Coordinates of C-alpha atoms and ligand atoms in Angstrom, one line a residue:
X17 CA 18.6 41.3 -34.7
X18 CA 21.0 43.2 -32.1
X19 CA 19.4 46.5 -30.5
X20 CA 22.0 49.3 -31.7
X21 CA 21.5 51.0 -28.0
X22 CA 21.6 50.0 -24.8
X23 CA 20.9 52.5 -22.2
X24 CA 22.4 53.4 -18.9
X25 CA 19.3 54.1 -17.0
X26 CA 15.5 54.4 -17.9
X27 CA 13.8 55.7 -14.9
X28 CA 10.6 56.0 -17.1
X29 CA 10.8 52.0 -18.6
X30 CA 11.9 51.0 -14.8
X31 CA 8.8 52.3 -13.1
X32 CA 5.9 51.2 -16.3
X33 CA 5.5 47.9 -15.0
X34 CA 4.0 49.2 -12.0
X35 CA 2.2 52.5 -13.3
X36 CA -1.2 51.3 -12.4
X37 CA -0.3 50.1 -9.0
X38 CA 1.7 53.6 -8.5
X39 CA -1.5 55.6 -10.0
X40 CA -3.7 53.5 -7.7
X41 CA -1.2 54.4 -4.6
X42 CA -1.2 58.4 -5.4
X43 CA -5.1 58.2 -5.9
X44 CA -5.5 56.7 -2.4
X45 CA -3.3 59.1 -0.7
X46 CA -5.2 62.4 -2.5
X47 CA -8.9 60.8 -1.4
X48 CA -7.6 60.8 2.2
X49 CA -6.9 64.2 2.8
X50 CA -4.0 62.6 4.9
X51 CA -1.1 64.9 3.1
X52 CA 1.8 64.4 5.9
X53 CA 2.5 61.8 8.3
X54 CA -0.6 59.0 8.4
X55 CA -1.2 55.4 7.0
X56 CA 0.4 55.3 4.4
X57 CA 3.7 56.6 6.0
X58 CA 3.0 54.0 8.8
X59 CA 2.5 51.2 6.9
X60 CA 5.5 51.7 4.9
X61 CA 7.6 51.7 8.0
X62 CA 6.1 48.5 9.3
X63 CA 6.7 46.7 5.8
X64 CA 10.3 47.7 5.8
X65 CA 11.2 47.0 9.3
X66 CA 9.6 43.6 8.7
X67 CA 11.5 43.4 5.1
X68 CA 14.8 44.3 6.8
X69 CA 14.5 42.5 9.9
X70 CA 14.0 45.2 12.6
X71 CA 11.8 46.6 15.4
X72 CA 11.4 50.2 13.9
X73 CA 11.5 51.9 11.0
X74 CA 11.3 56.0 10.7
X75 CA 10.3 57.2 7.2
X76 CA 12.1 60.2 6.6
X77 CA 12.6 62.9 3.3
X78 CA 16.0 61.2 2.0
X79 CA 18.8 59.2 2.4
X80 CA 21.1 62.0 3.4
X81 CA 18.6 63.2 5.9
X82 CA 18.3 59.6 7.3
X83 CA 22.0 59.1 8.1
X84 CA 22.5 62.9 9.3
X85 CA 19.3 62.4 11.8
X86 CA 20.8 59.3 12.8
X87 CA 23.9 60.9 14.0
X88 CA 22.3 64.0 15.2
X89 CA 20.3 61.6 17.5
X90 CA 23.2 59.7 18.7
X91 CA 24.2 63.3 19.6
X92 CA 21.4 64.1 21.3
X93 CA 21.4 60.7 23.4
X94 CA 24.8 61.7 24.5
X95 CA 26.0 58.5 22.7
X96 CA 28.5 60.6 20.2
X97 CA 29.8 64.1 21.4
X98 CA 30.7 66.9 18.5
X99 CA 34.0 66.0 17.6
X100 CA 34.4 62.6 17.9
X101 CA 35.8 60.9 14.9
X102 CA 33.7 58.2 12.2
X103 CA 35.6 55.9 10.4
X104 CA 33.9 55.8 6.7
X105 CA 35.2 54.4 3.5
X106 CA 36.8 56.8 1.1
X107 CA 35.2 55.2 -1.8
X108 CA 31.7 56.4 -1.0
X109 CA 29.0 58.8 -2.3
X110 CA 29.7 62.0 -1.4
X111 CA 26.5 62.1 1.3
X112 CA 27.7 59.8 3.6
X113 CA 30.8 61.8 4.8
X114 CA 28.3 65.0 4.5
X115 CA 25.8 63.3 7.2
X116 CA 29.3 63.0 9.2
X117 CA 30.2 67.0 9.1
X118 CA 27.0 68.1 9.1
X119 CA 26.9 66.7 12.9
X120 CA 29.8 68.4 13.9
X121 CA 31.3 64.6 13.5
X122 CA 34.9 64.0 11.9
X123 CA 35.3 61.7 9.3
X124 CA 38.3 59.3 9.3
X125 CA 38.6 57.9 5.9
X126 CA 39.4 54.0 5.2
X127 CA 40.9 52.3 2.5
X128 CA 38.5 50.3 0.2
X129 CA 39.3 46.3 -0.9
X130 CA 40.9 47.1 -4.2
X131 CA 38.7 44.1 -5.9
X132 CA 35.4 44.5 -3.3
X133 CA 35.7 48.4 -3.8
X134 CA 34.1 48.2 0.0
X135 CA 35.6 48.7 2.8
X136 CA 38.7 47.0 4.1
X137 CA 37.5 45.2 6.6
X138 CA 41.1 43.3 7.2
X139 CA 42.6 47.0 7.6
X140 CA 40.5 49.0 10.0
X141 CA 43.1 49.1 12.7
X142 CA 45.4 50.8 10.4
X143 CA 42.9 53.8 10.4
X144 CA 41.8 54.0 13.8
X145 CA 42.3 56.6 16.0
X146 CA 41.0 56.6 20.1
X147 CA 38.8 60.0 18.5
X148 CA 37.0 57.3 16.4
X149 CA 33.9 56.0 18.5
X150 CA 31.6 54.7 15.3
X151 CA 31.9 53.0 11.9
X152 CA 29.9 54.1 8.6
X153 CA 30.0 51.3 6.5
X154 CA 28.4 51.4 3.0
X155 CA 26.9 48.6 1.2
X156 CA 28.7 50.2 -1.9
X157 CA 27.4 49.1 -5.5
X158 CA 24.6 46.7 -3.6
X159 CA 27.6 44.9 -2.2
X160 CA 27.5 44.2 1.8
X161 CA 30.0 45.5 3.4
X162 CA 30.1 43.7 6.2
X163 CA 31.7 40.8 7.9
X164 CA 33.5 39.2 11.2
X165 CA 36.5 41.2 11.0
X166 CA 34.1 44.4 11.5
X167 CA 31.8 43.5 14.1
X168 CA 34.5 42.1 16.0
X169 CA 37.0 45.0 15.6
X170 CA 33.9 47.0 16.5
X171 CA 32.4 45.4 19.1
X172 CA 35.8 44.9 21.1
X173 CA 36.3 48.7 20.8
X174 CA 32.4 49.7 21.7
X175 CA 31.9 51.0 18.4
X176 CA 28.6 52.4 17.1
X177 CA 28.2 50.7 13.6
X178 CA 25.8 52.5 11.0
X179 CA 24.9 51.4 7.6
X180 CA 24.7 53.9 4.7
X181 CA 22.0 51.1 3.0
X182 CA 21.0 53.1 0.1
X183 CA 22.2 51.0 -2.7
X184 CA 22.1 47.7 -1.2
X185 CA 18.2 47.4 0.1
X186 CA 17.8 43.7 0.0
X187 CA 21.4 42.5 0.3
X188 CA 22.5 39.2 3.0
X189 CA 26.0 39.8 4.9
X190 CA 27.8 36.9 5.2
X191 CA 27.7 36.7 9.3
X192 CA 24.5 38.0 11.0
X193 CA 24.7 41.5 12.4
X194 CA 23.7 42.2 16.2
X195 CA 20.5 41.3 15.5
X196 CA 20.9 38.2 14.5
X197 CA 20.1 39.4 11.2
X198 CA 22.3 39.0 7.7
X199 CA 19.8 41.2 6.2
X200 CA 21.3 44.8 5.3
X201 CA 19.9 47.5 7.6
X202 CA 20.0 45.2 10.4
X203 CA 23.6 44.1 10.8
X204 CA 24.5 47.5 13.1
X205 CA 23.2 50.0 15.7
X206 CA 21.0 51.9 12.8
X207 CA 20.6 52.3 9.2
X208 CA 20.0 54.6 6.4
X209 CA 18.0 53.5 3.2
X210 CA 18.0 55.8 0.3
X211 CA 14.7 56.1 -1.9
X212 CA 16.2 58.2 -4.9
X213 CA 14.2 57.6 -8.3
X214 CA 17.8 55.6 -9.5
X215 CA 18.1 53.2 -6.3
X216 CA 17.1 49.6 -6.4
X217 CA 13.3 50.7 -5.3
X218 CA 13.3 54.3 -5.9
X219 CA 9.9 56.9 -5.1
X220 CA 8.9 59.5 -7.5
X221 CA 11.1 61.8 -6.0
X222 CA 13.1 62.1 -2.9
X223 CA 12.6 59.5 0.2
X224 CA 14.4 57.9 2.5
X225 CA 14.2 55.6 6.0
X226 CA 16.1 54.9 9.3
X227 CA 15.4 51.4 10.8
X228 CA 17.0 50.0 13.7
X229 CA 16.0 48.0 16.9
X230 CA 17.1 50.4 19.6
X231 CA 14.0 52.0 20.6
X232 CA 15.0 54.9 22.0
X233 CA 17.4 56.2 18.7
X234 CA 13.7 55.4 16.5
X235 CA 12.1 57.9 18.8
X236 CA 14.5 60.1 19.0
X237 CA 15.1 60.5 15.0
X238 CA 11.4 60.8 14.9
X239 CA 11.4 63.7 16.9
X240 CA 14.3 65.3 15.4
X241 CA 12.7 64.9 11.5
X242 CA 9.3 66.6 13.2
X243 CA 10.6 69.8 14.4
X244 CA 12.2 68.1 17.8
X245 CA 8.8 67.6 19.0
X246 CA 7.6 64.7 20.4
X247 CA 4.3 65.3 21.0
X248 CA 2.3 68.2 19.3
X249 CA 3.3 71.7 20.4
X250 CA 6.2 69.8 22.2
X251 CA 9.4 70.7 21.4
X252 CA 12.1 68.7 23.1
X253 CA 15.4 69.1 20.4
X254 CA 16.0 72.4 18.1
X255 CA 14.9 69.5 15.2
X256 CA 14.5 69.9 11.8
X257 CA 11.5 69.1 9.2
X258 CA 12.7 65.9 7.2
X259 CA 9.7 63.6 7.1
X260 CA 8.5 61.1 4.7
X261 CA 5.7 62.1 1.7
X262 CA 3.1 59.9 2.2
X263 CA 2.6 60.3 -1.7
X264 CA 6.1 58.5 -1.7
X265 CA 5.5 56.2 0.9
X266 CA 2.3 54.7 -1.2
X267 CA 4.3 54.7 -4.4
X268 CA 7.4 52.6 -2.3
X269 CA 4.6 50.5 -0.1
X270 CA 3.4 49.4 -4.2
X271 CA 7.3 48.4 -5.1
X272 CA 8.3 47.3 -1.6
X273 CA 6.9 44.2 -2.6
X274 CA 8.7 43.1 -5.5
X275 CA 11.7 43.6 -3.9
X276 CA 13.6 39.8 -4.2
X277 CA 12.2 39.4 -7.6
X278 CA 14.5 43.5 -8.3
X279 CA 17.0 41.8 -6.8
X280 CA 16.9 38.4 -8.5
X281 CA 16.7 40.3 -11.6
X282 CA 19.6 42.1 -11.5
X283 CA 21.8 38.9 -9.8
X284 CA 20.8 37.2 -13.3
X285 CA 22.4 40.0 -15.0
X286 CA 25.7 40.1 -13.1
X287 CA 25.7 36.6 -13.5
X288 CA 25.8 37.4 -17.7
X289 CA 28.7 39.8 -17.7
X290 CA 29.9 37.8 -15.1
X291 CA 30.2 35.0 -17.2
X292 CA 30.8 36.5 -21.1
X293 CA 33.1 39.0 -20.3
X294 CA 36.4 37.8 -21.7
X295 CA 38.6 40.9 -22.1
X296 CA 42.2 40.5 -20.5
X297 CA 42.4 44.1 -19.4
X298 CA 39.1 44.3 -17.9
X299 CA 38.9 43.4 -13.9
X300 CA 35.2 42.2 -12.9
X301 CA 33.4 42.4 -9.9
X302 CA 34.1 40.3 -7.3
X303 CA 30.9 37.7 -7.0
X304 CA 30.3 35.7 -3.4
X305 CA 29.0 32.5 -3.6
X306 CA 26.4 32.8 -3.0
X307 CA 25.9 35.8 -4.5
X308 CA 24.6 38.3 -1.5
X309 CA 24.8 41.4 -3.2
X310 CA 22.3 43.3 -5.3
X311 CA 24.2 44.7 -7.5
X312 CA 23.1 48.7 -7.6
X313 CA 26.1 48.9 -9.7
X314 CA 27.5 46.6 -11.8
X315 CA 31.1 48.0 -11.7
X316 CA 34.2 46.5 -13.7
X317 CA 37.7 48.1 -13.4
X318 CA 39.7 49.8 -16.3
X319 CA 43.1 51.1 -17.2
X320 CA 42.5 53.8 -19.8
X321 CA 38.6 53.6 -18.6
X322 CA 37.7 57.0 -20.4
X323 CA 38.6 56.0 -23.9
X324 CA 37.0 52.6 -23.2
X325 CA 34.2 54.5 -22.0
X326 CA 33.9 56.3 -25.4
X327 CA 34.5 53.4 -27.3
X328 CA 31.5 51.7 -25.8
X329 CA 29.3 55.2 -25.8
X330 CA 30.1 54.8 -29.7
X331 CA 28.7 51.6 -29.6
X332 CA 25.7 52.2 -28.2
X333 CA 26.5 51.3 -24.7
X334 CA 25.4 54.0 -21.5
X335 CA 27.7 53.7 -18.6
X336 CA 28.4 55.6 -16.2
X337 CA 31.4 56.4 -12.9
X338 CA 30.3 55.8 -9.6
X339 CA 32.7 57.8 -8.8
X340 CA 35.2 59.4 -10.7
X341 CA 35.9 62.2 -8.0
X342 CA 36.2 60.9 -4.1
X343 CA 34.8 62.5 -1.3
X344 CA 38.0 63.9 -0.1
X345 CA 39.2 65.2 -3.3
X346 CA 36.1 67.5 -3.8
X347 CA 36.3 71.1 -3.5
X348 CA 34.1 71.6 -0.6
X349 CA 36.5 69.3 1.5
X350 CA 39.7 70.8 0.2
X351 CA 40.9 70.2 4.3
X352 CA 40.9 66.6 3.5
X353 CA 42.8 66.6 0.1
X354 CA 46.2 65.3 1.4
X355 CA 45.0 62.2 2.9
X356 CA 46.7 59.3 1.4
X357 CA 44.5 57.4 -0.2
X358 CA 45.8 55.5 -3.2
X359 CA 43.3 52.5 -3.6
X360 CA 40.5 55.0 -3.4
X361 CA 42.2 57.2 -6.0
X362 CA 43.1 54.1 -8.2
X363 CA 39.5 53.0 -8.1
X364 CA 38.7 56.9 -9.2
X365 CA 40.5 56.4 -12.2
X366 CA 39.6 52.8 -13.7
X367 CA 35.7 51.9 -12.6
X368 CA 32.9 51.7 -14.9
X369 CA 29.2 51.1 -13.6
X370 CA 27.4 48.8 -16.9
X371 CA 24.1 48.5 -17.4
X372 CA 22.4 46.6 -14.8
X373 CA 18.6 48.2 -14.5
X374 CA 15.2 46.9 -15.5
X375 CA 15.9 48.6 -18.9
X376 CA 18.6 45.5 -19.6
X377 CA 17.7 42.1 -20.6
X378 CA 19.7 39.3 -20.4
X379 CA 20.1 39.2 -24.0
X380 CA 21.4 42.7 -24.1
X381 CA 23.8 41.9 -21.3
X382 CA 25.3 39.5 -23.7
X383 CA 25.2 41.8 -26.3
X384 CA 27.0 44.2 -24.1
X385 CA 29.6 41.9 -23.3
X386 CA 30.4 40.9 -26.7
X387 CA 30.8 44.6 -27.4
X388 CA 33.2 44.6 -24.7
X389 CA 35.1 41.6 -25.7
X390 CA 35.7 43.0 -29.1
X391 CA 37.2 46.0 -27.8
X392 CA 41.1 46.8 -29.1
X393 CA 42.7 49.9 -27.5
Ligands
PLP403 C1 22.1 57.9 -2.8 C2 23.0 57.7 -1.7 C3 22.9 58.5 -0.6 C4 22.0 59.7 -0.4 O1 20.7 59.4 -0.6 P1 19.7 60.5 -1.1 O2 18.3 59.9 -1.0 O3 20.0 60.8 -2.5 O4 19.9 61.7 -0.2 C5 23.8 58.2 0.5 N1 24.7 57.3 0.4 C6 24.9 56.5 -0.7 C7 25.9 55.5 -0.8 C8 24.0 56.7 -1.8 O5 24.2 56.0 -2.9

């Protein structure tokens, strides 16, 4: 018999399978009367450098913080000056063109693909300006965005290239980065992973990490996110307090490990819609072969997506819009409002994030799809 629901998102069902492993984790952390910094913290840095393919990791308190201490630090090296311009896809979360302001930074906003939703790779040059001296690229939806038009249009122009990595923790670009990496989080200068509760591996609560392979930006965000100081009583920066709970770092160092299996998971899944979905108004996903992203999102374009939206909330189907407002088009950044932008704002209008979390089995993404087949405006 067919479920009658089929949630959005679980966060309770997502994190039961490893409730024991998580209890264990908390449990070690309380015996040790280690309550900030310590083993656990450095432990989980080690195991995601070594997942993501670089030298350092800094564990820090979320993903905002980590790209904002990422650019504060390229600040503070003298490698970015207040003022200089970041080229950063419209079509992001809201917090990566915050990390950008917050640092006195100006964000230059690209168009996104209109069927990767990712950056544009093939029309950076349209957006550049000689103010622009780094690139934030997101791995939107799980989806690397990443390739040989980017590093080469950044590399010829001495770019700085950061990753916002928060939804794609896991994900393969299709060329290796400069580390000879094609492992997200490794492909540029630095990187910023996200542990929110709803990411691929969330925490309990807030988390977040830089990793990178340029030792002196590792030491220099770790000073920032520890008052400025780097050694105790030290205080070289005016820094901030953004480090990583090493409550949270036990509970991620307990799902670091099933990360391929989360990510085969969810590939299966996006391989079911990818291949039920029938409806001729709906646009799906663009899938690589292979398929190198990890689908965070599962995000299908549609005219008239609101009353499609409520059709499928009436039959039991959670979705959600990832996003329906853009960065630029938000109140606070009312100075950015006129900036033409019409793939971004088409991409406002029609997307629709499915079910793709551990709370959704194959079967119900087939049950979800023939929902969505049936539909008749
Ligand atoms: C979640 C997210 C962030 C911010 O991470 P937090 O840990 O919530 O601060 C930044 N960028 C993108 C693309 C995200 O999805």
């Amino acid at each position: 018999m067919n479920k009658t629901s089929y949630p959005f998102l679980d966060l309770g069902t997502v994190n039961r399978p490893y409730a024991a492993a998580i209890e264990e984790a908390a449990m070690r952390v309380i015996a040790s009367g280690r309550y900030v910094g310590g083993p656990e913290c450095d432990a989980f840095e080690r195991e995601l450098a070594a997942a993501t393919g670089t030298d350092f990791c800094v564990g820090v308190s979320n993903g905002l913080d980590a790209i904002k201490l990422i650019f504060k630090a390229y600040i503070a090296m003298g490698r970015l000056h207040k003022g200089d311009a970041v080229l950063v896809p419209a079509n992001t979360y809201i917090a990566s063109v915050l990390a950008i302001t917050d640092a006195g930074l100006v964000p230059v906003f690209a168009e996104s693909h209109p069927r990767t939703m990712n950056l544009d790779t093939a029309r950076l040059e349209e957006f550049y300006t000689p103010a622009v001296k780094a690139i934030l690229t997101v791995h939107l939806y799980g989806r690397p965005a990443y390739d040989a038009a980017l590093r080469d249009f950044a590399e010829s122009r001495g770019l700085l290239v950061v990753e916002d990595n928060a939804q794609a923790i896991g994900a393969d670009a299709p060329v290796p980065g400069i580390n000879g990496s094609t492992r997200t989080g490794s492909l540029g200068h630095a990187a910023a992973f996200s542990f929110y509760p709803t990411k691929n591996i969330g925490a309990l609560g807030d988390a977040g990490a830089v990793t990178t392979s340029d030792a002196e930006l590792a030491s220099t965000v770790r000073a920032l996110a520890n008052y400025g100081s780097d050694r105790r009583y030290h205080n070289i920066y005016e820094g901030y307090n953004c480090r990583l709970d090493p409550i949270q770092a036990a509970v991620l160092r307990a799902k670091l490990p099933h990360l391929d299996a989360e990510c085969a998971r969810r590939r299966a899944l996006a391989a079911v819609y990818e291949r039920e979905i029938k409806h001729p108004d709906i646009i799906k996903p663009v899938v690589d072969s292979p398929d190198r992203s990890v689908w965070h999102q599962y995000v299908i374009q549609v005219p008239g997506r609101d009353s499609f939206r409520a059709w499928l909330e009436s039959q039991g189907v959670g979705t959600d819009i990832h996003y329906a407002v853009p960065p630029h088009l938000q109140p606070c950044y009312s100075r950015y409002a006129g900036t033409p932008l019409p793939v971004t704002c088409m991409l406002a209008d029609t997307v629709l994030s499915l079910p793709v979390s551990a709370c959704t089995s194959e079967a119900d993404a087939e049950a979800i799809a023939d929902i969505i087949n049936r539909y008749r405006k």
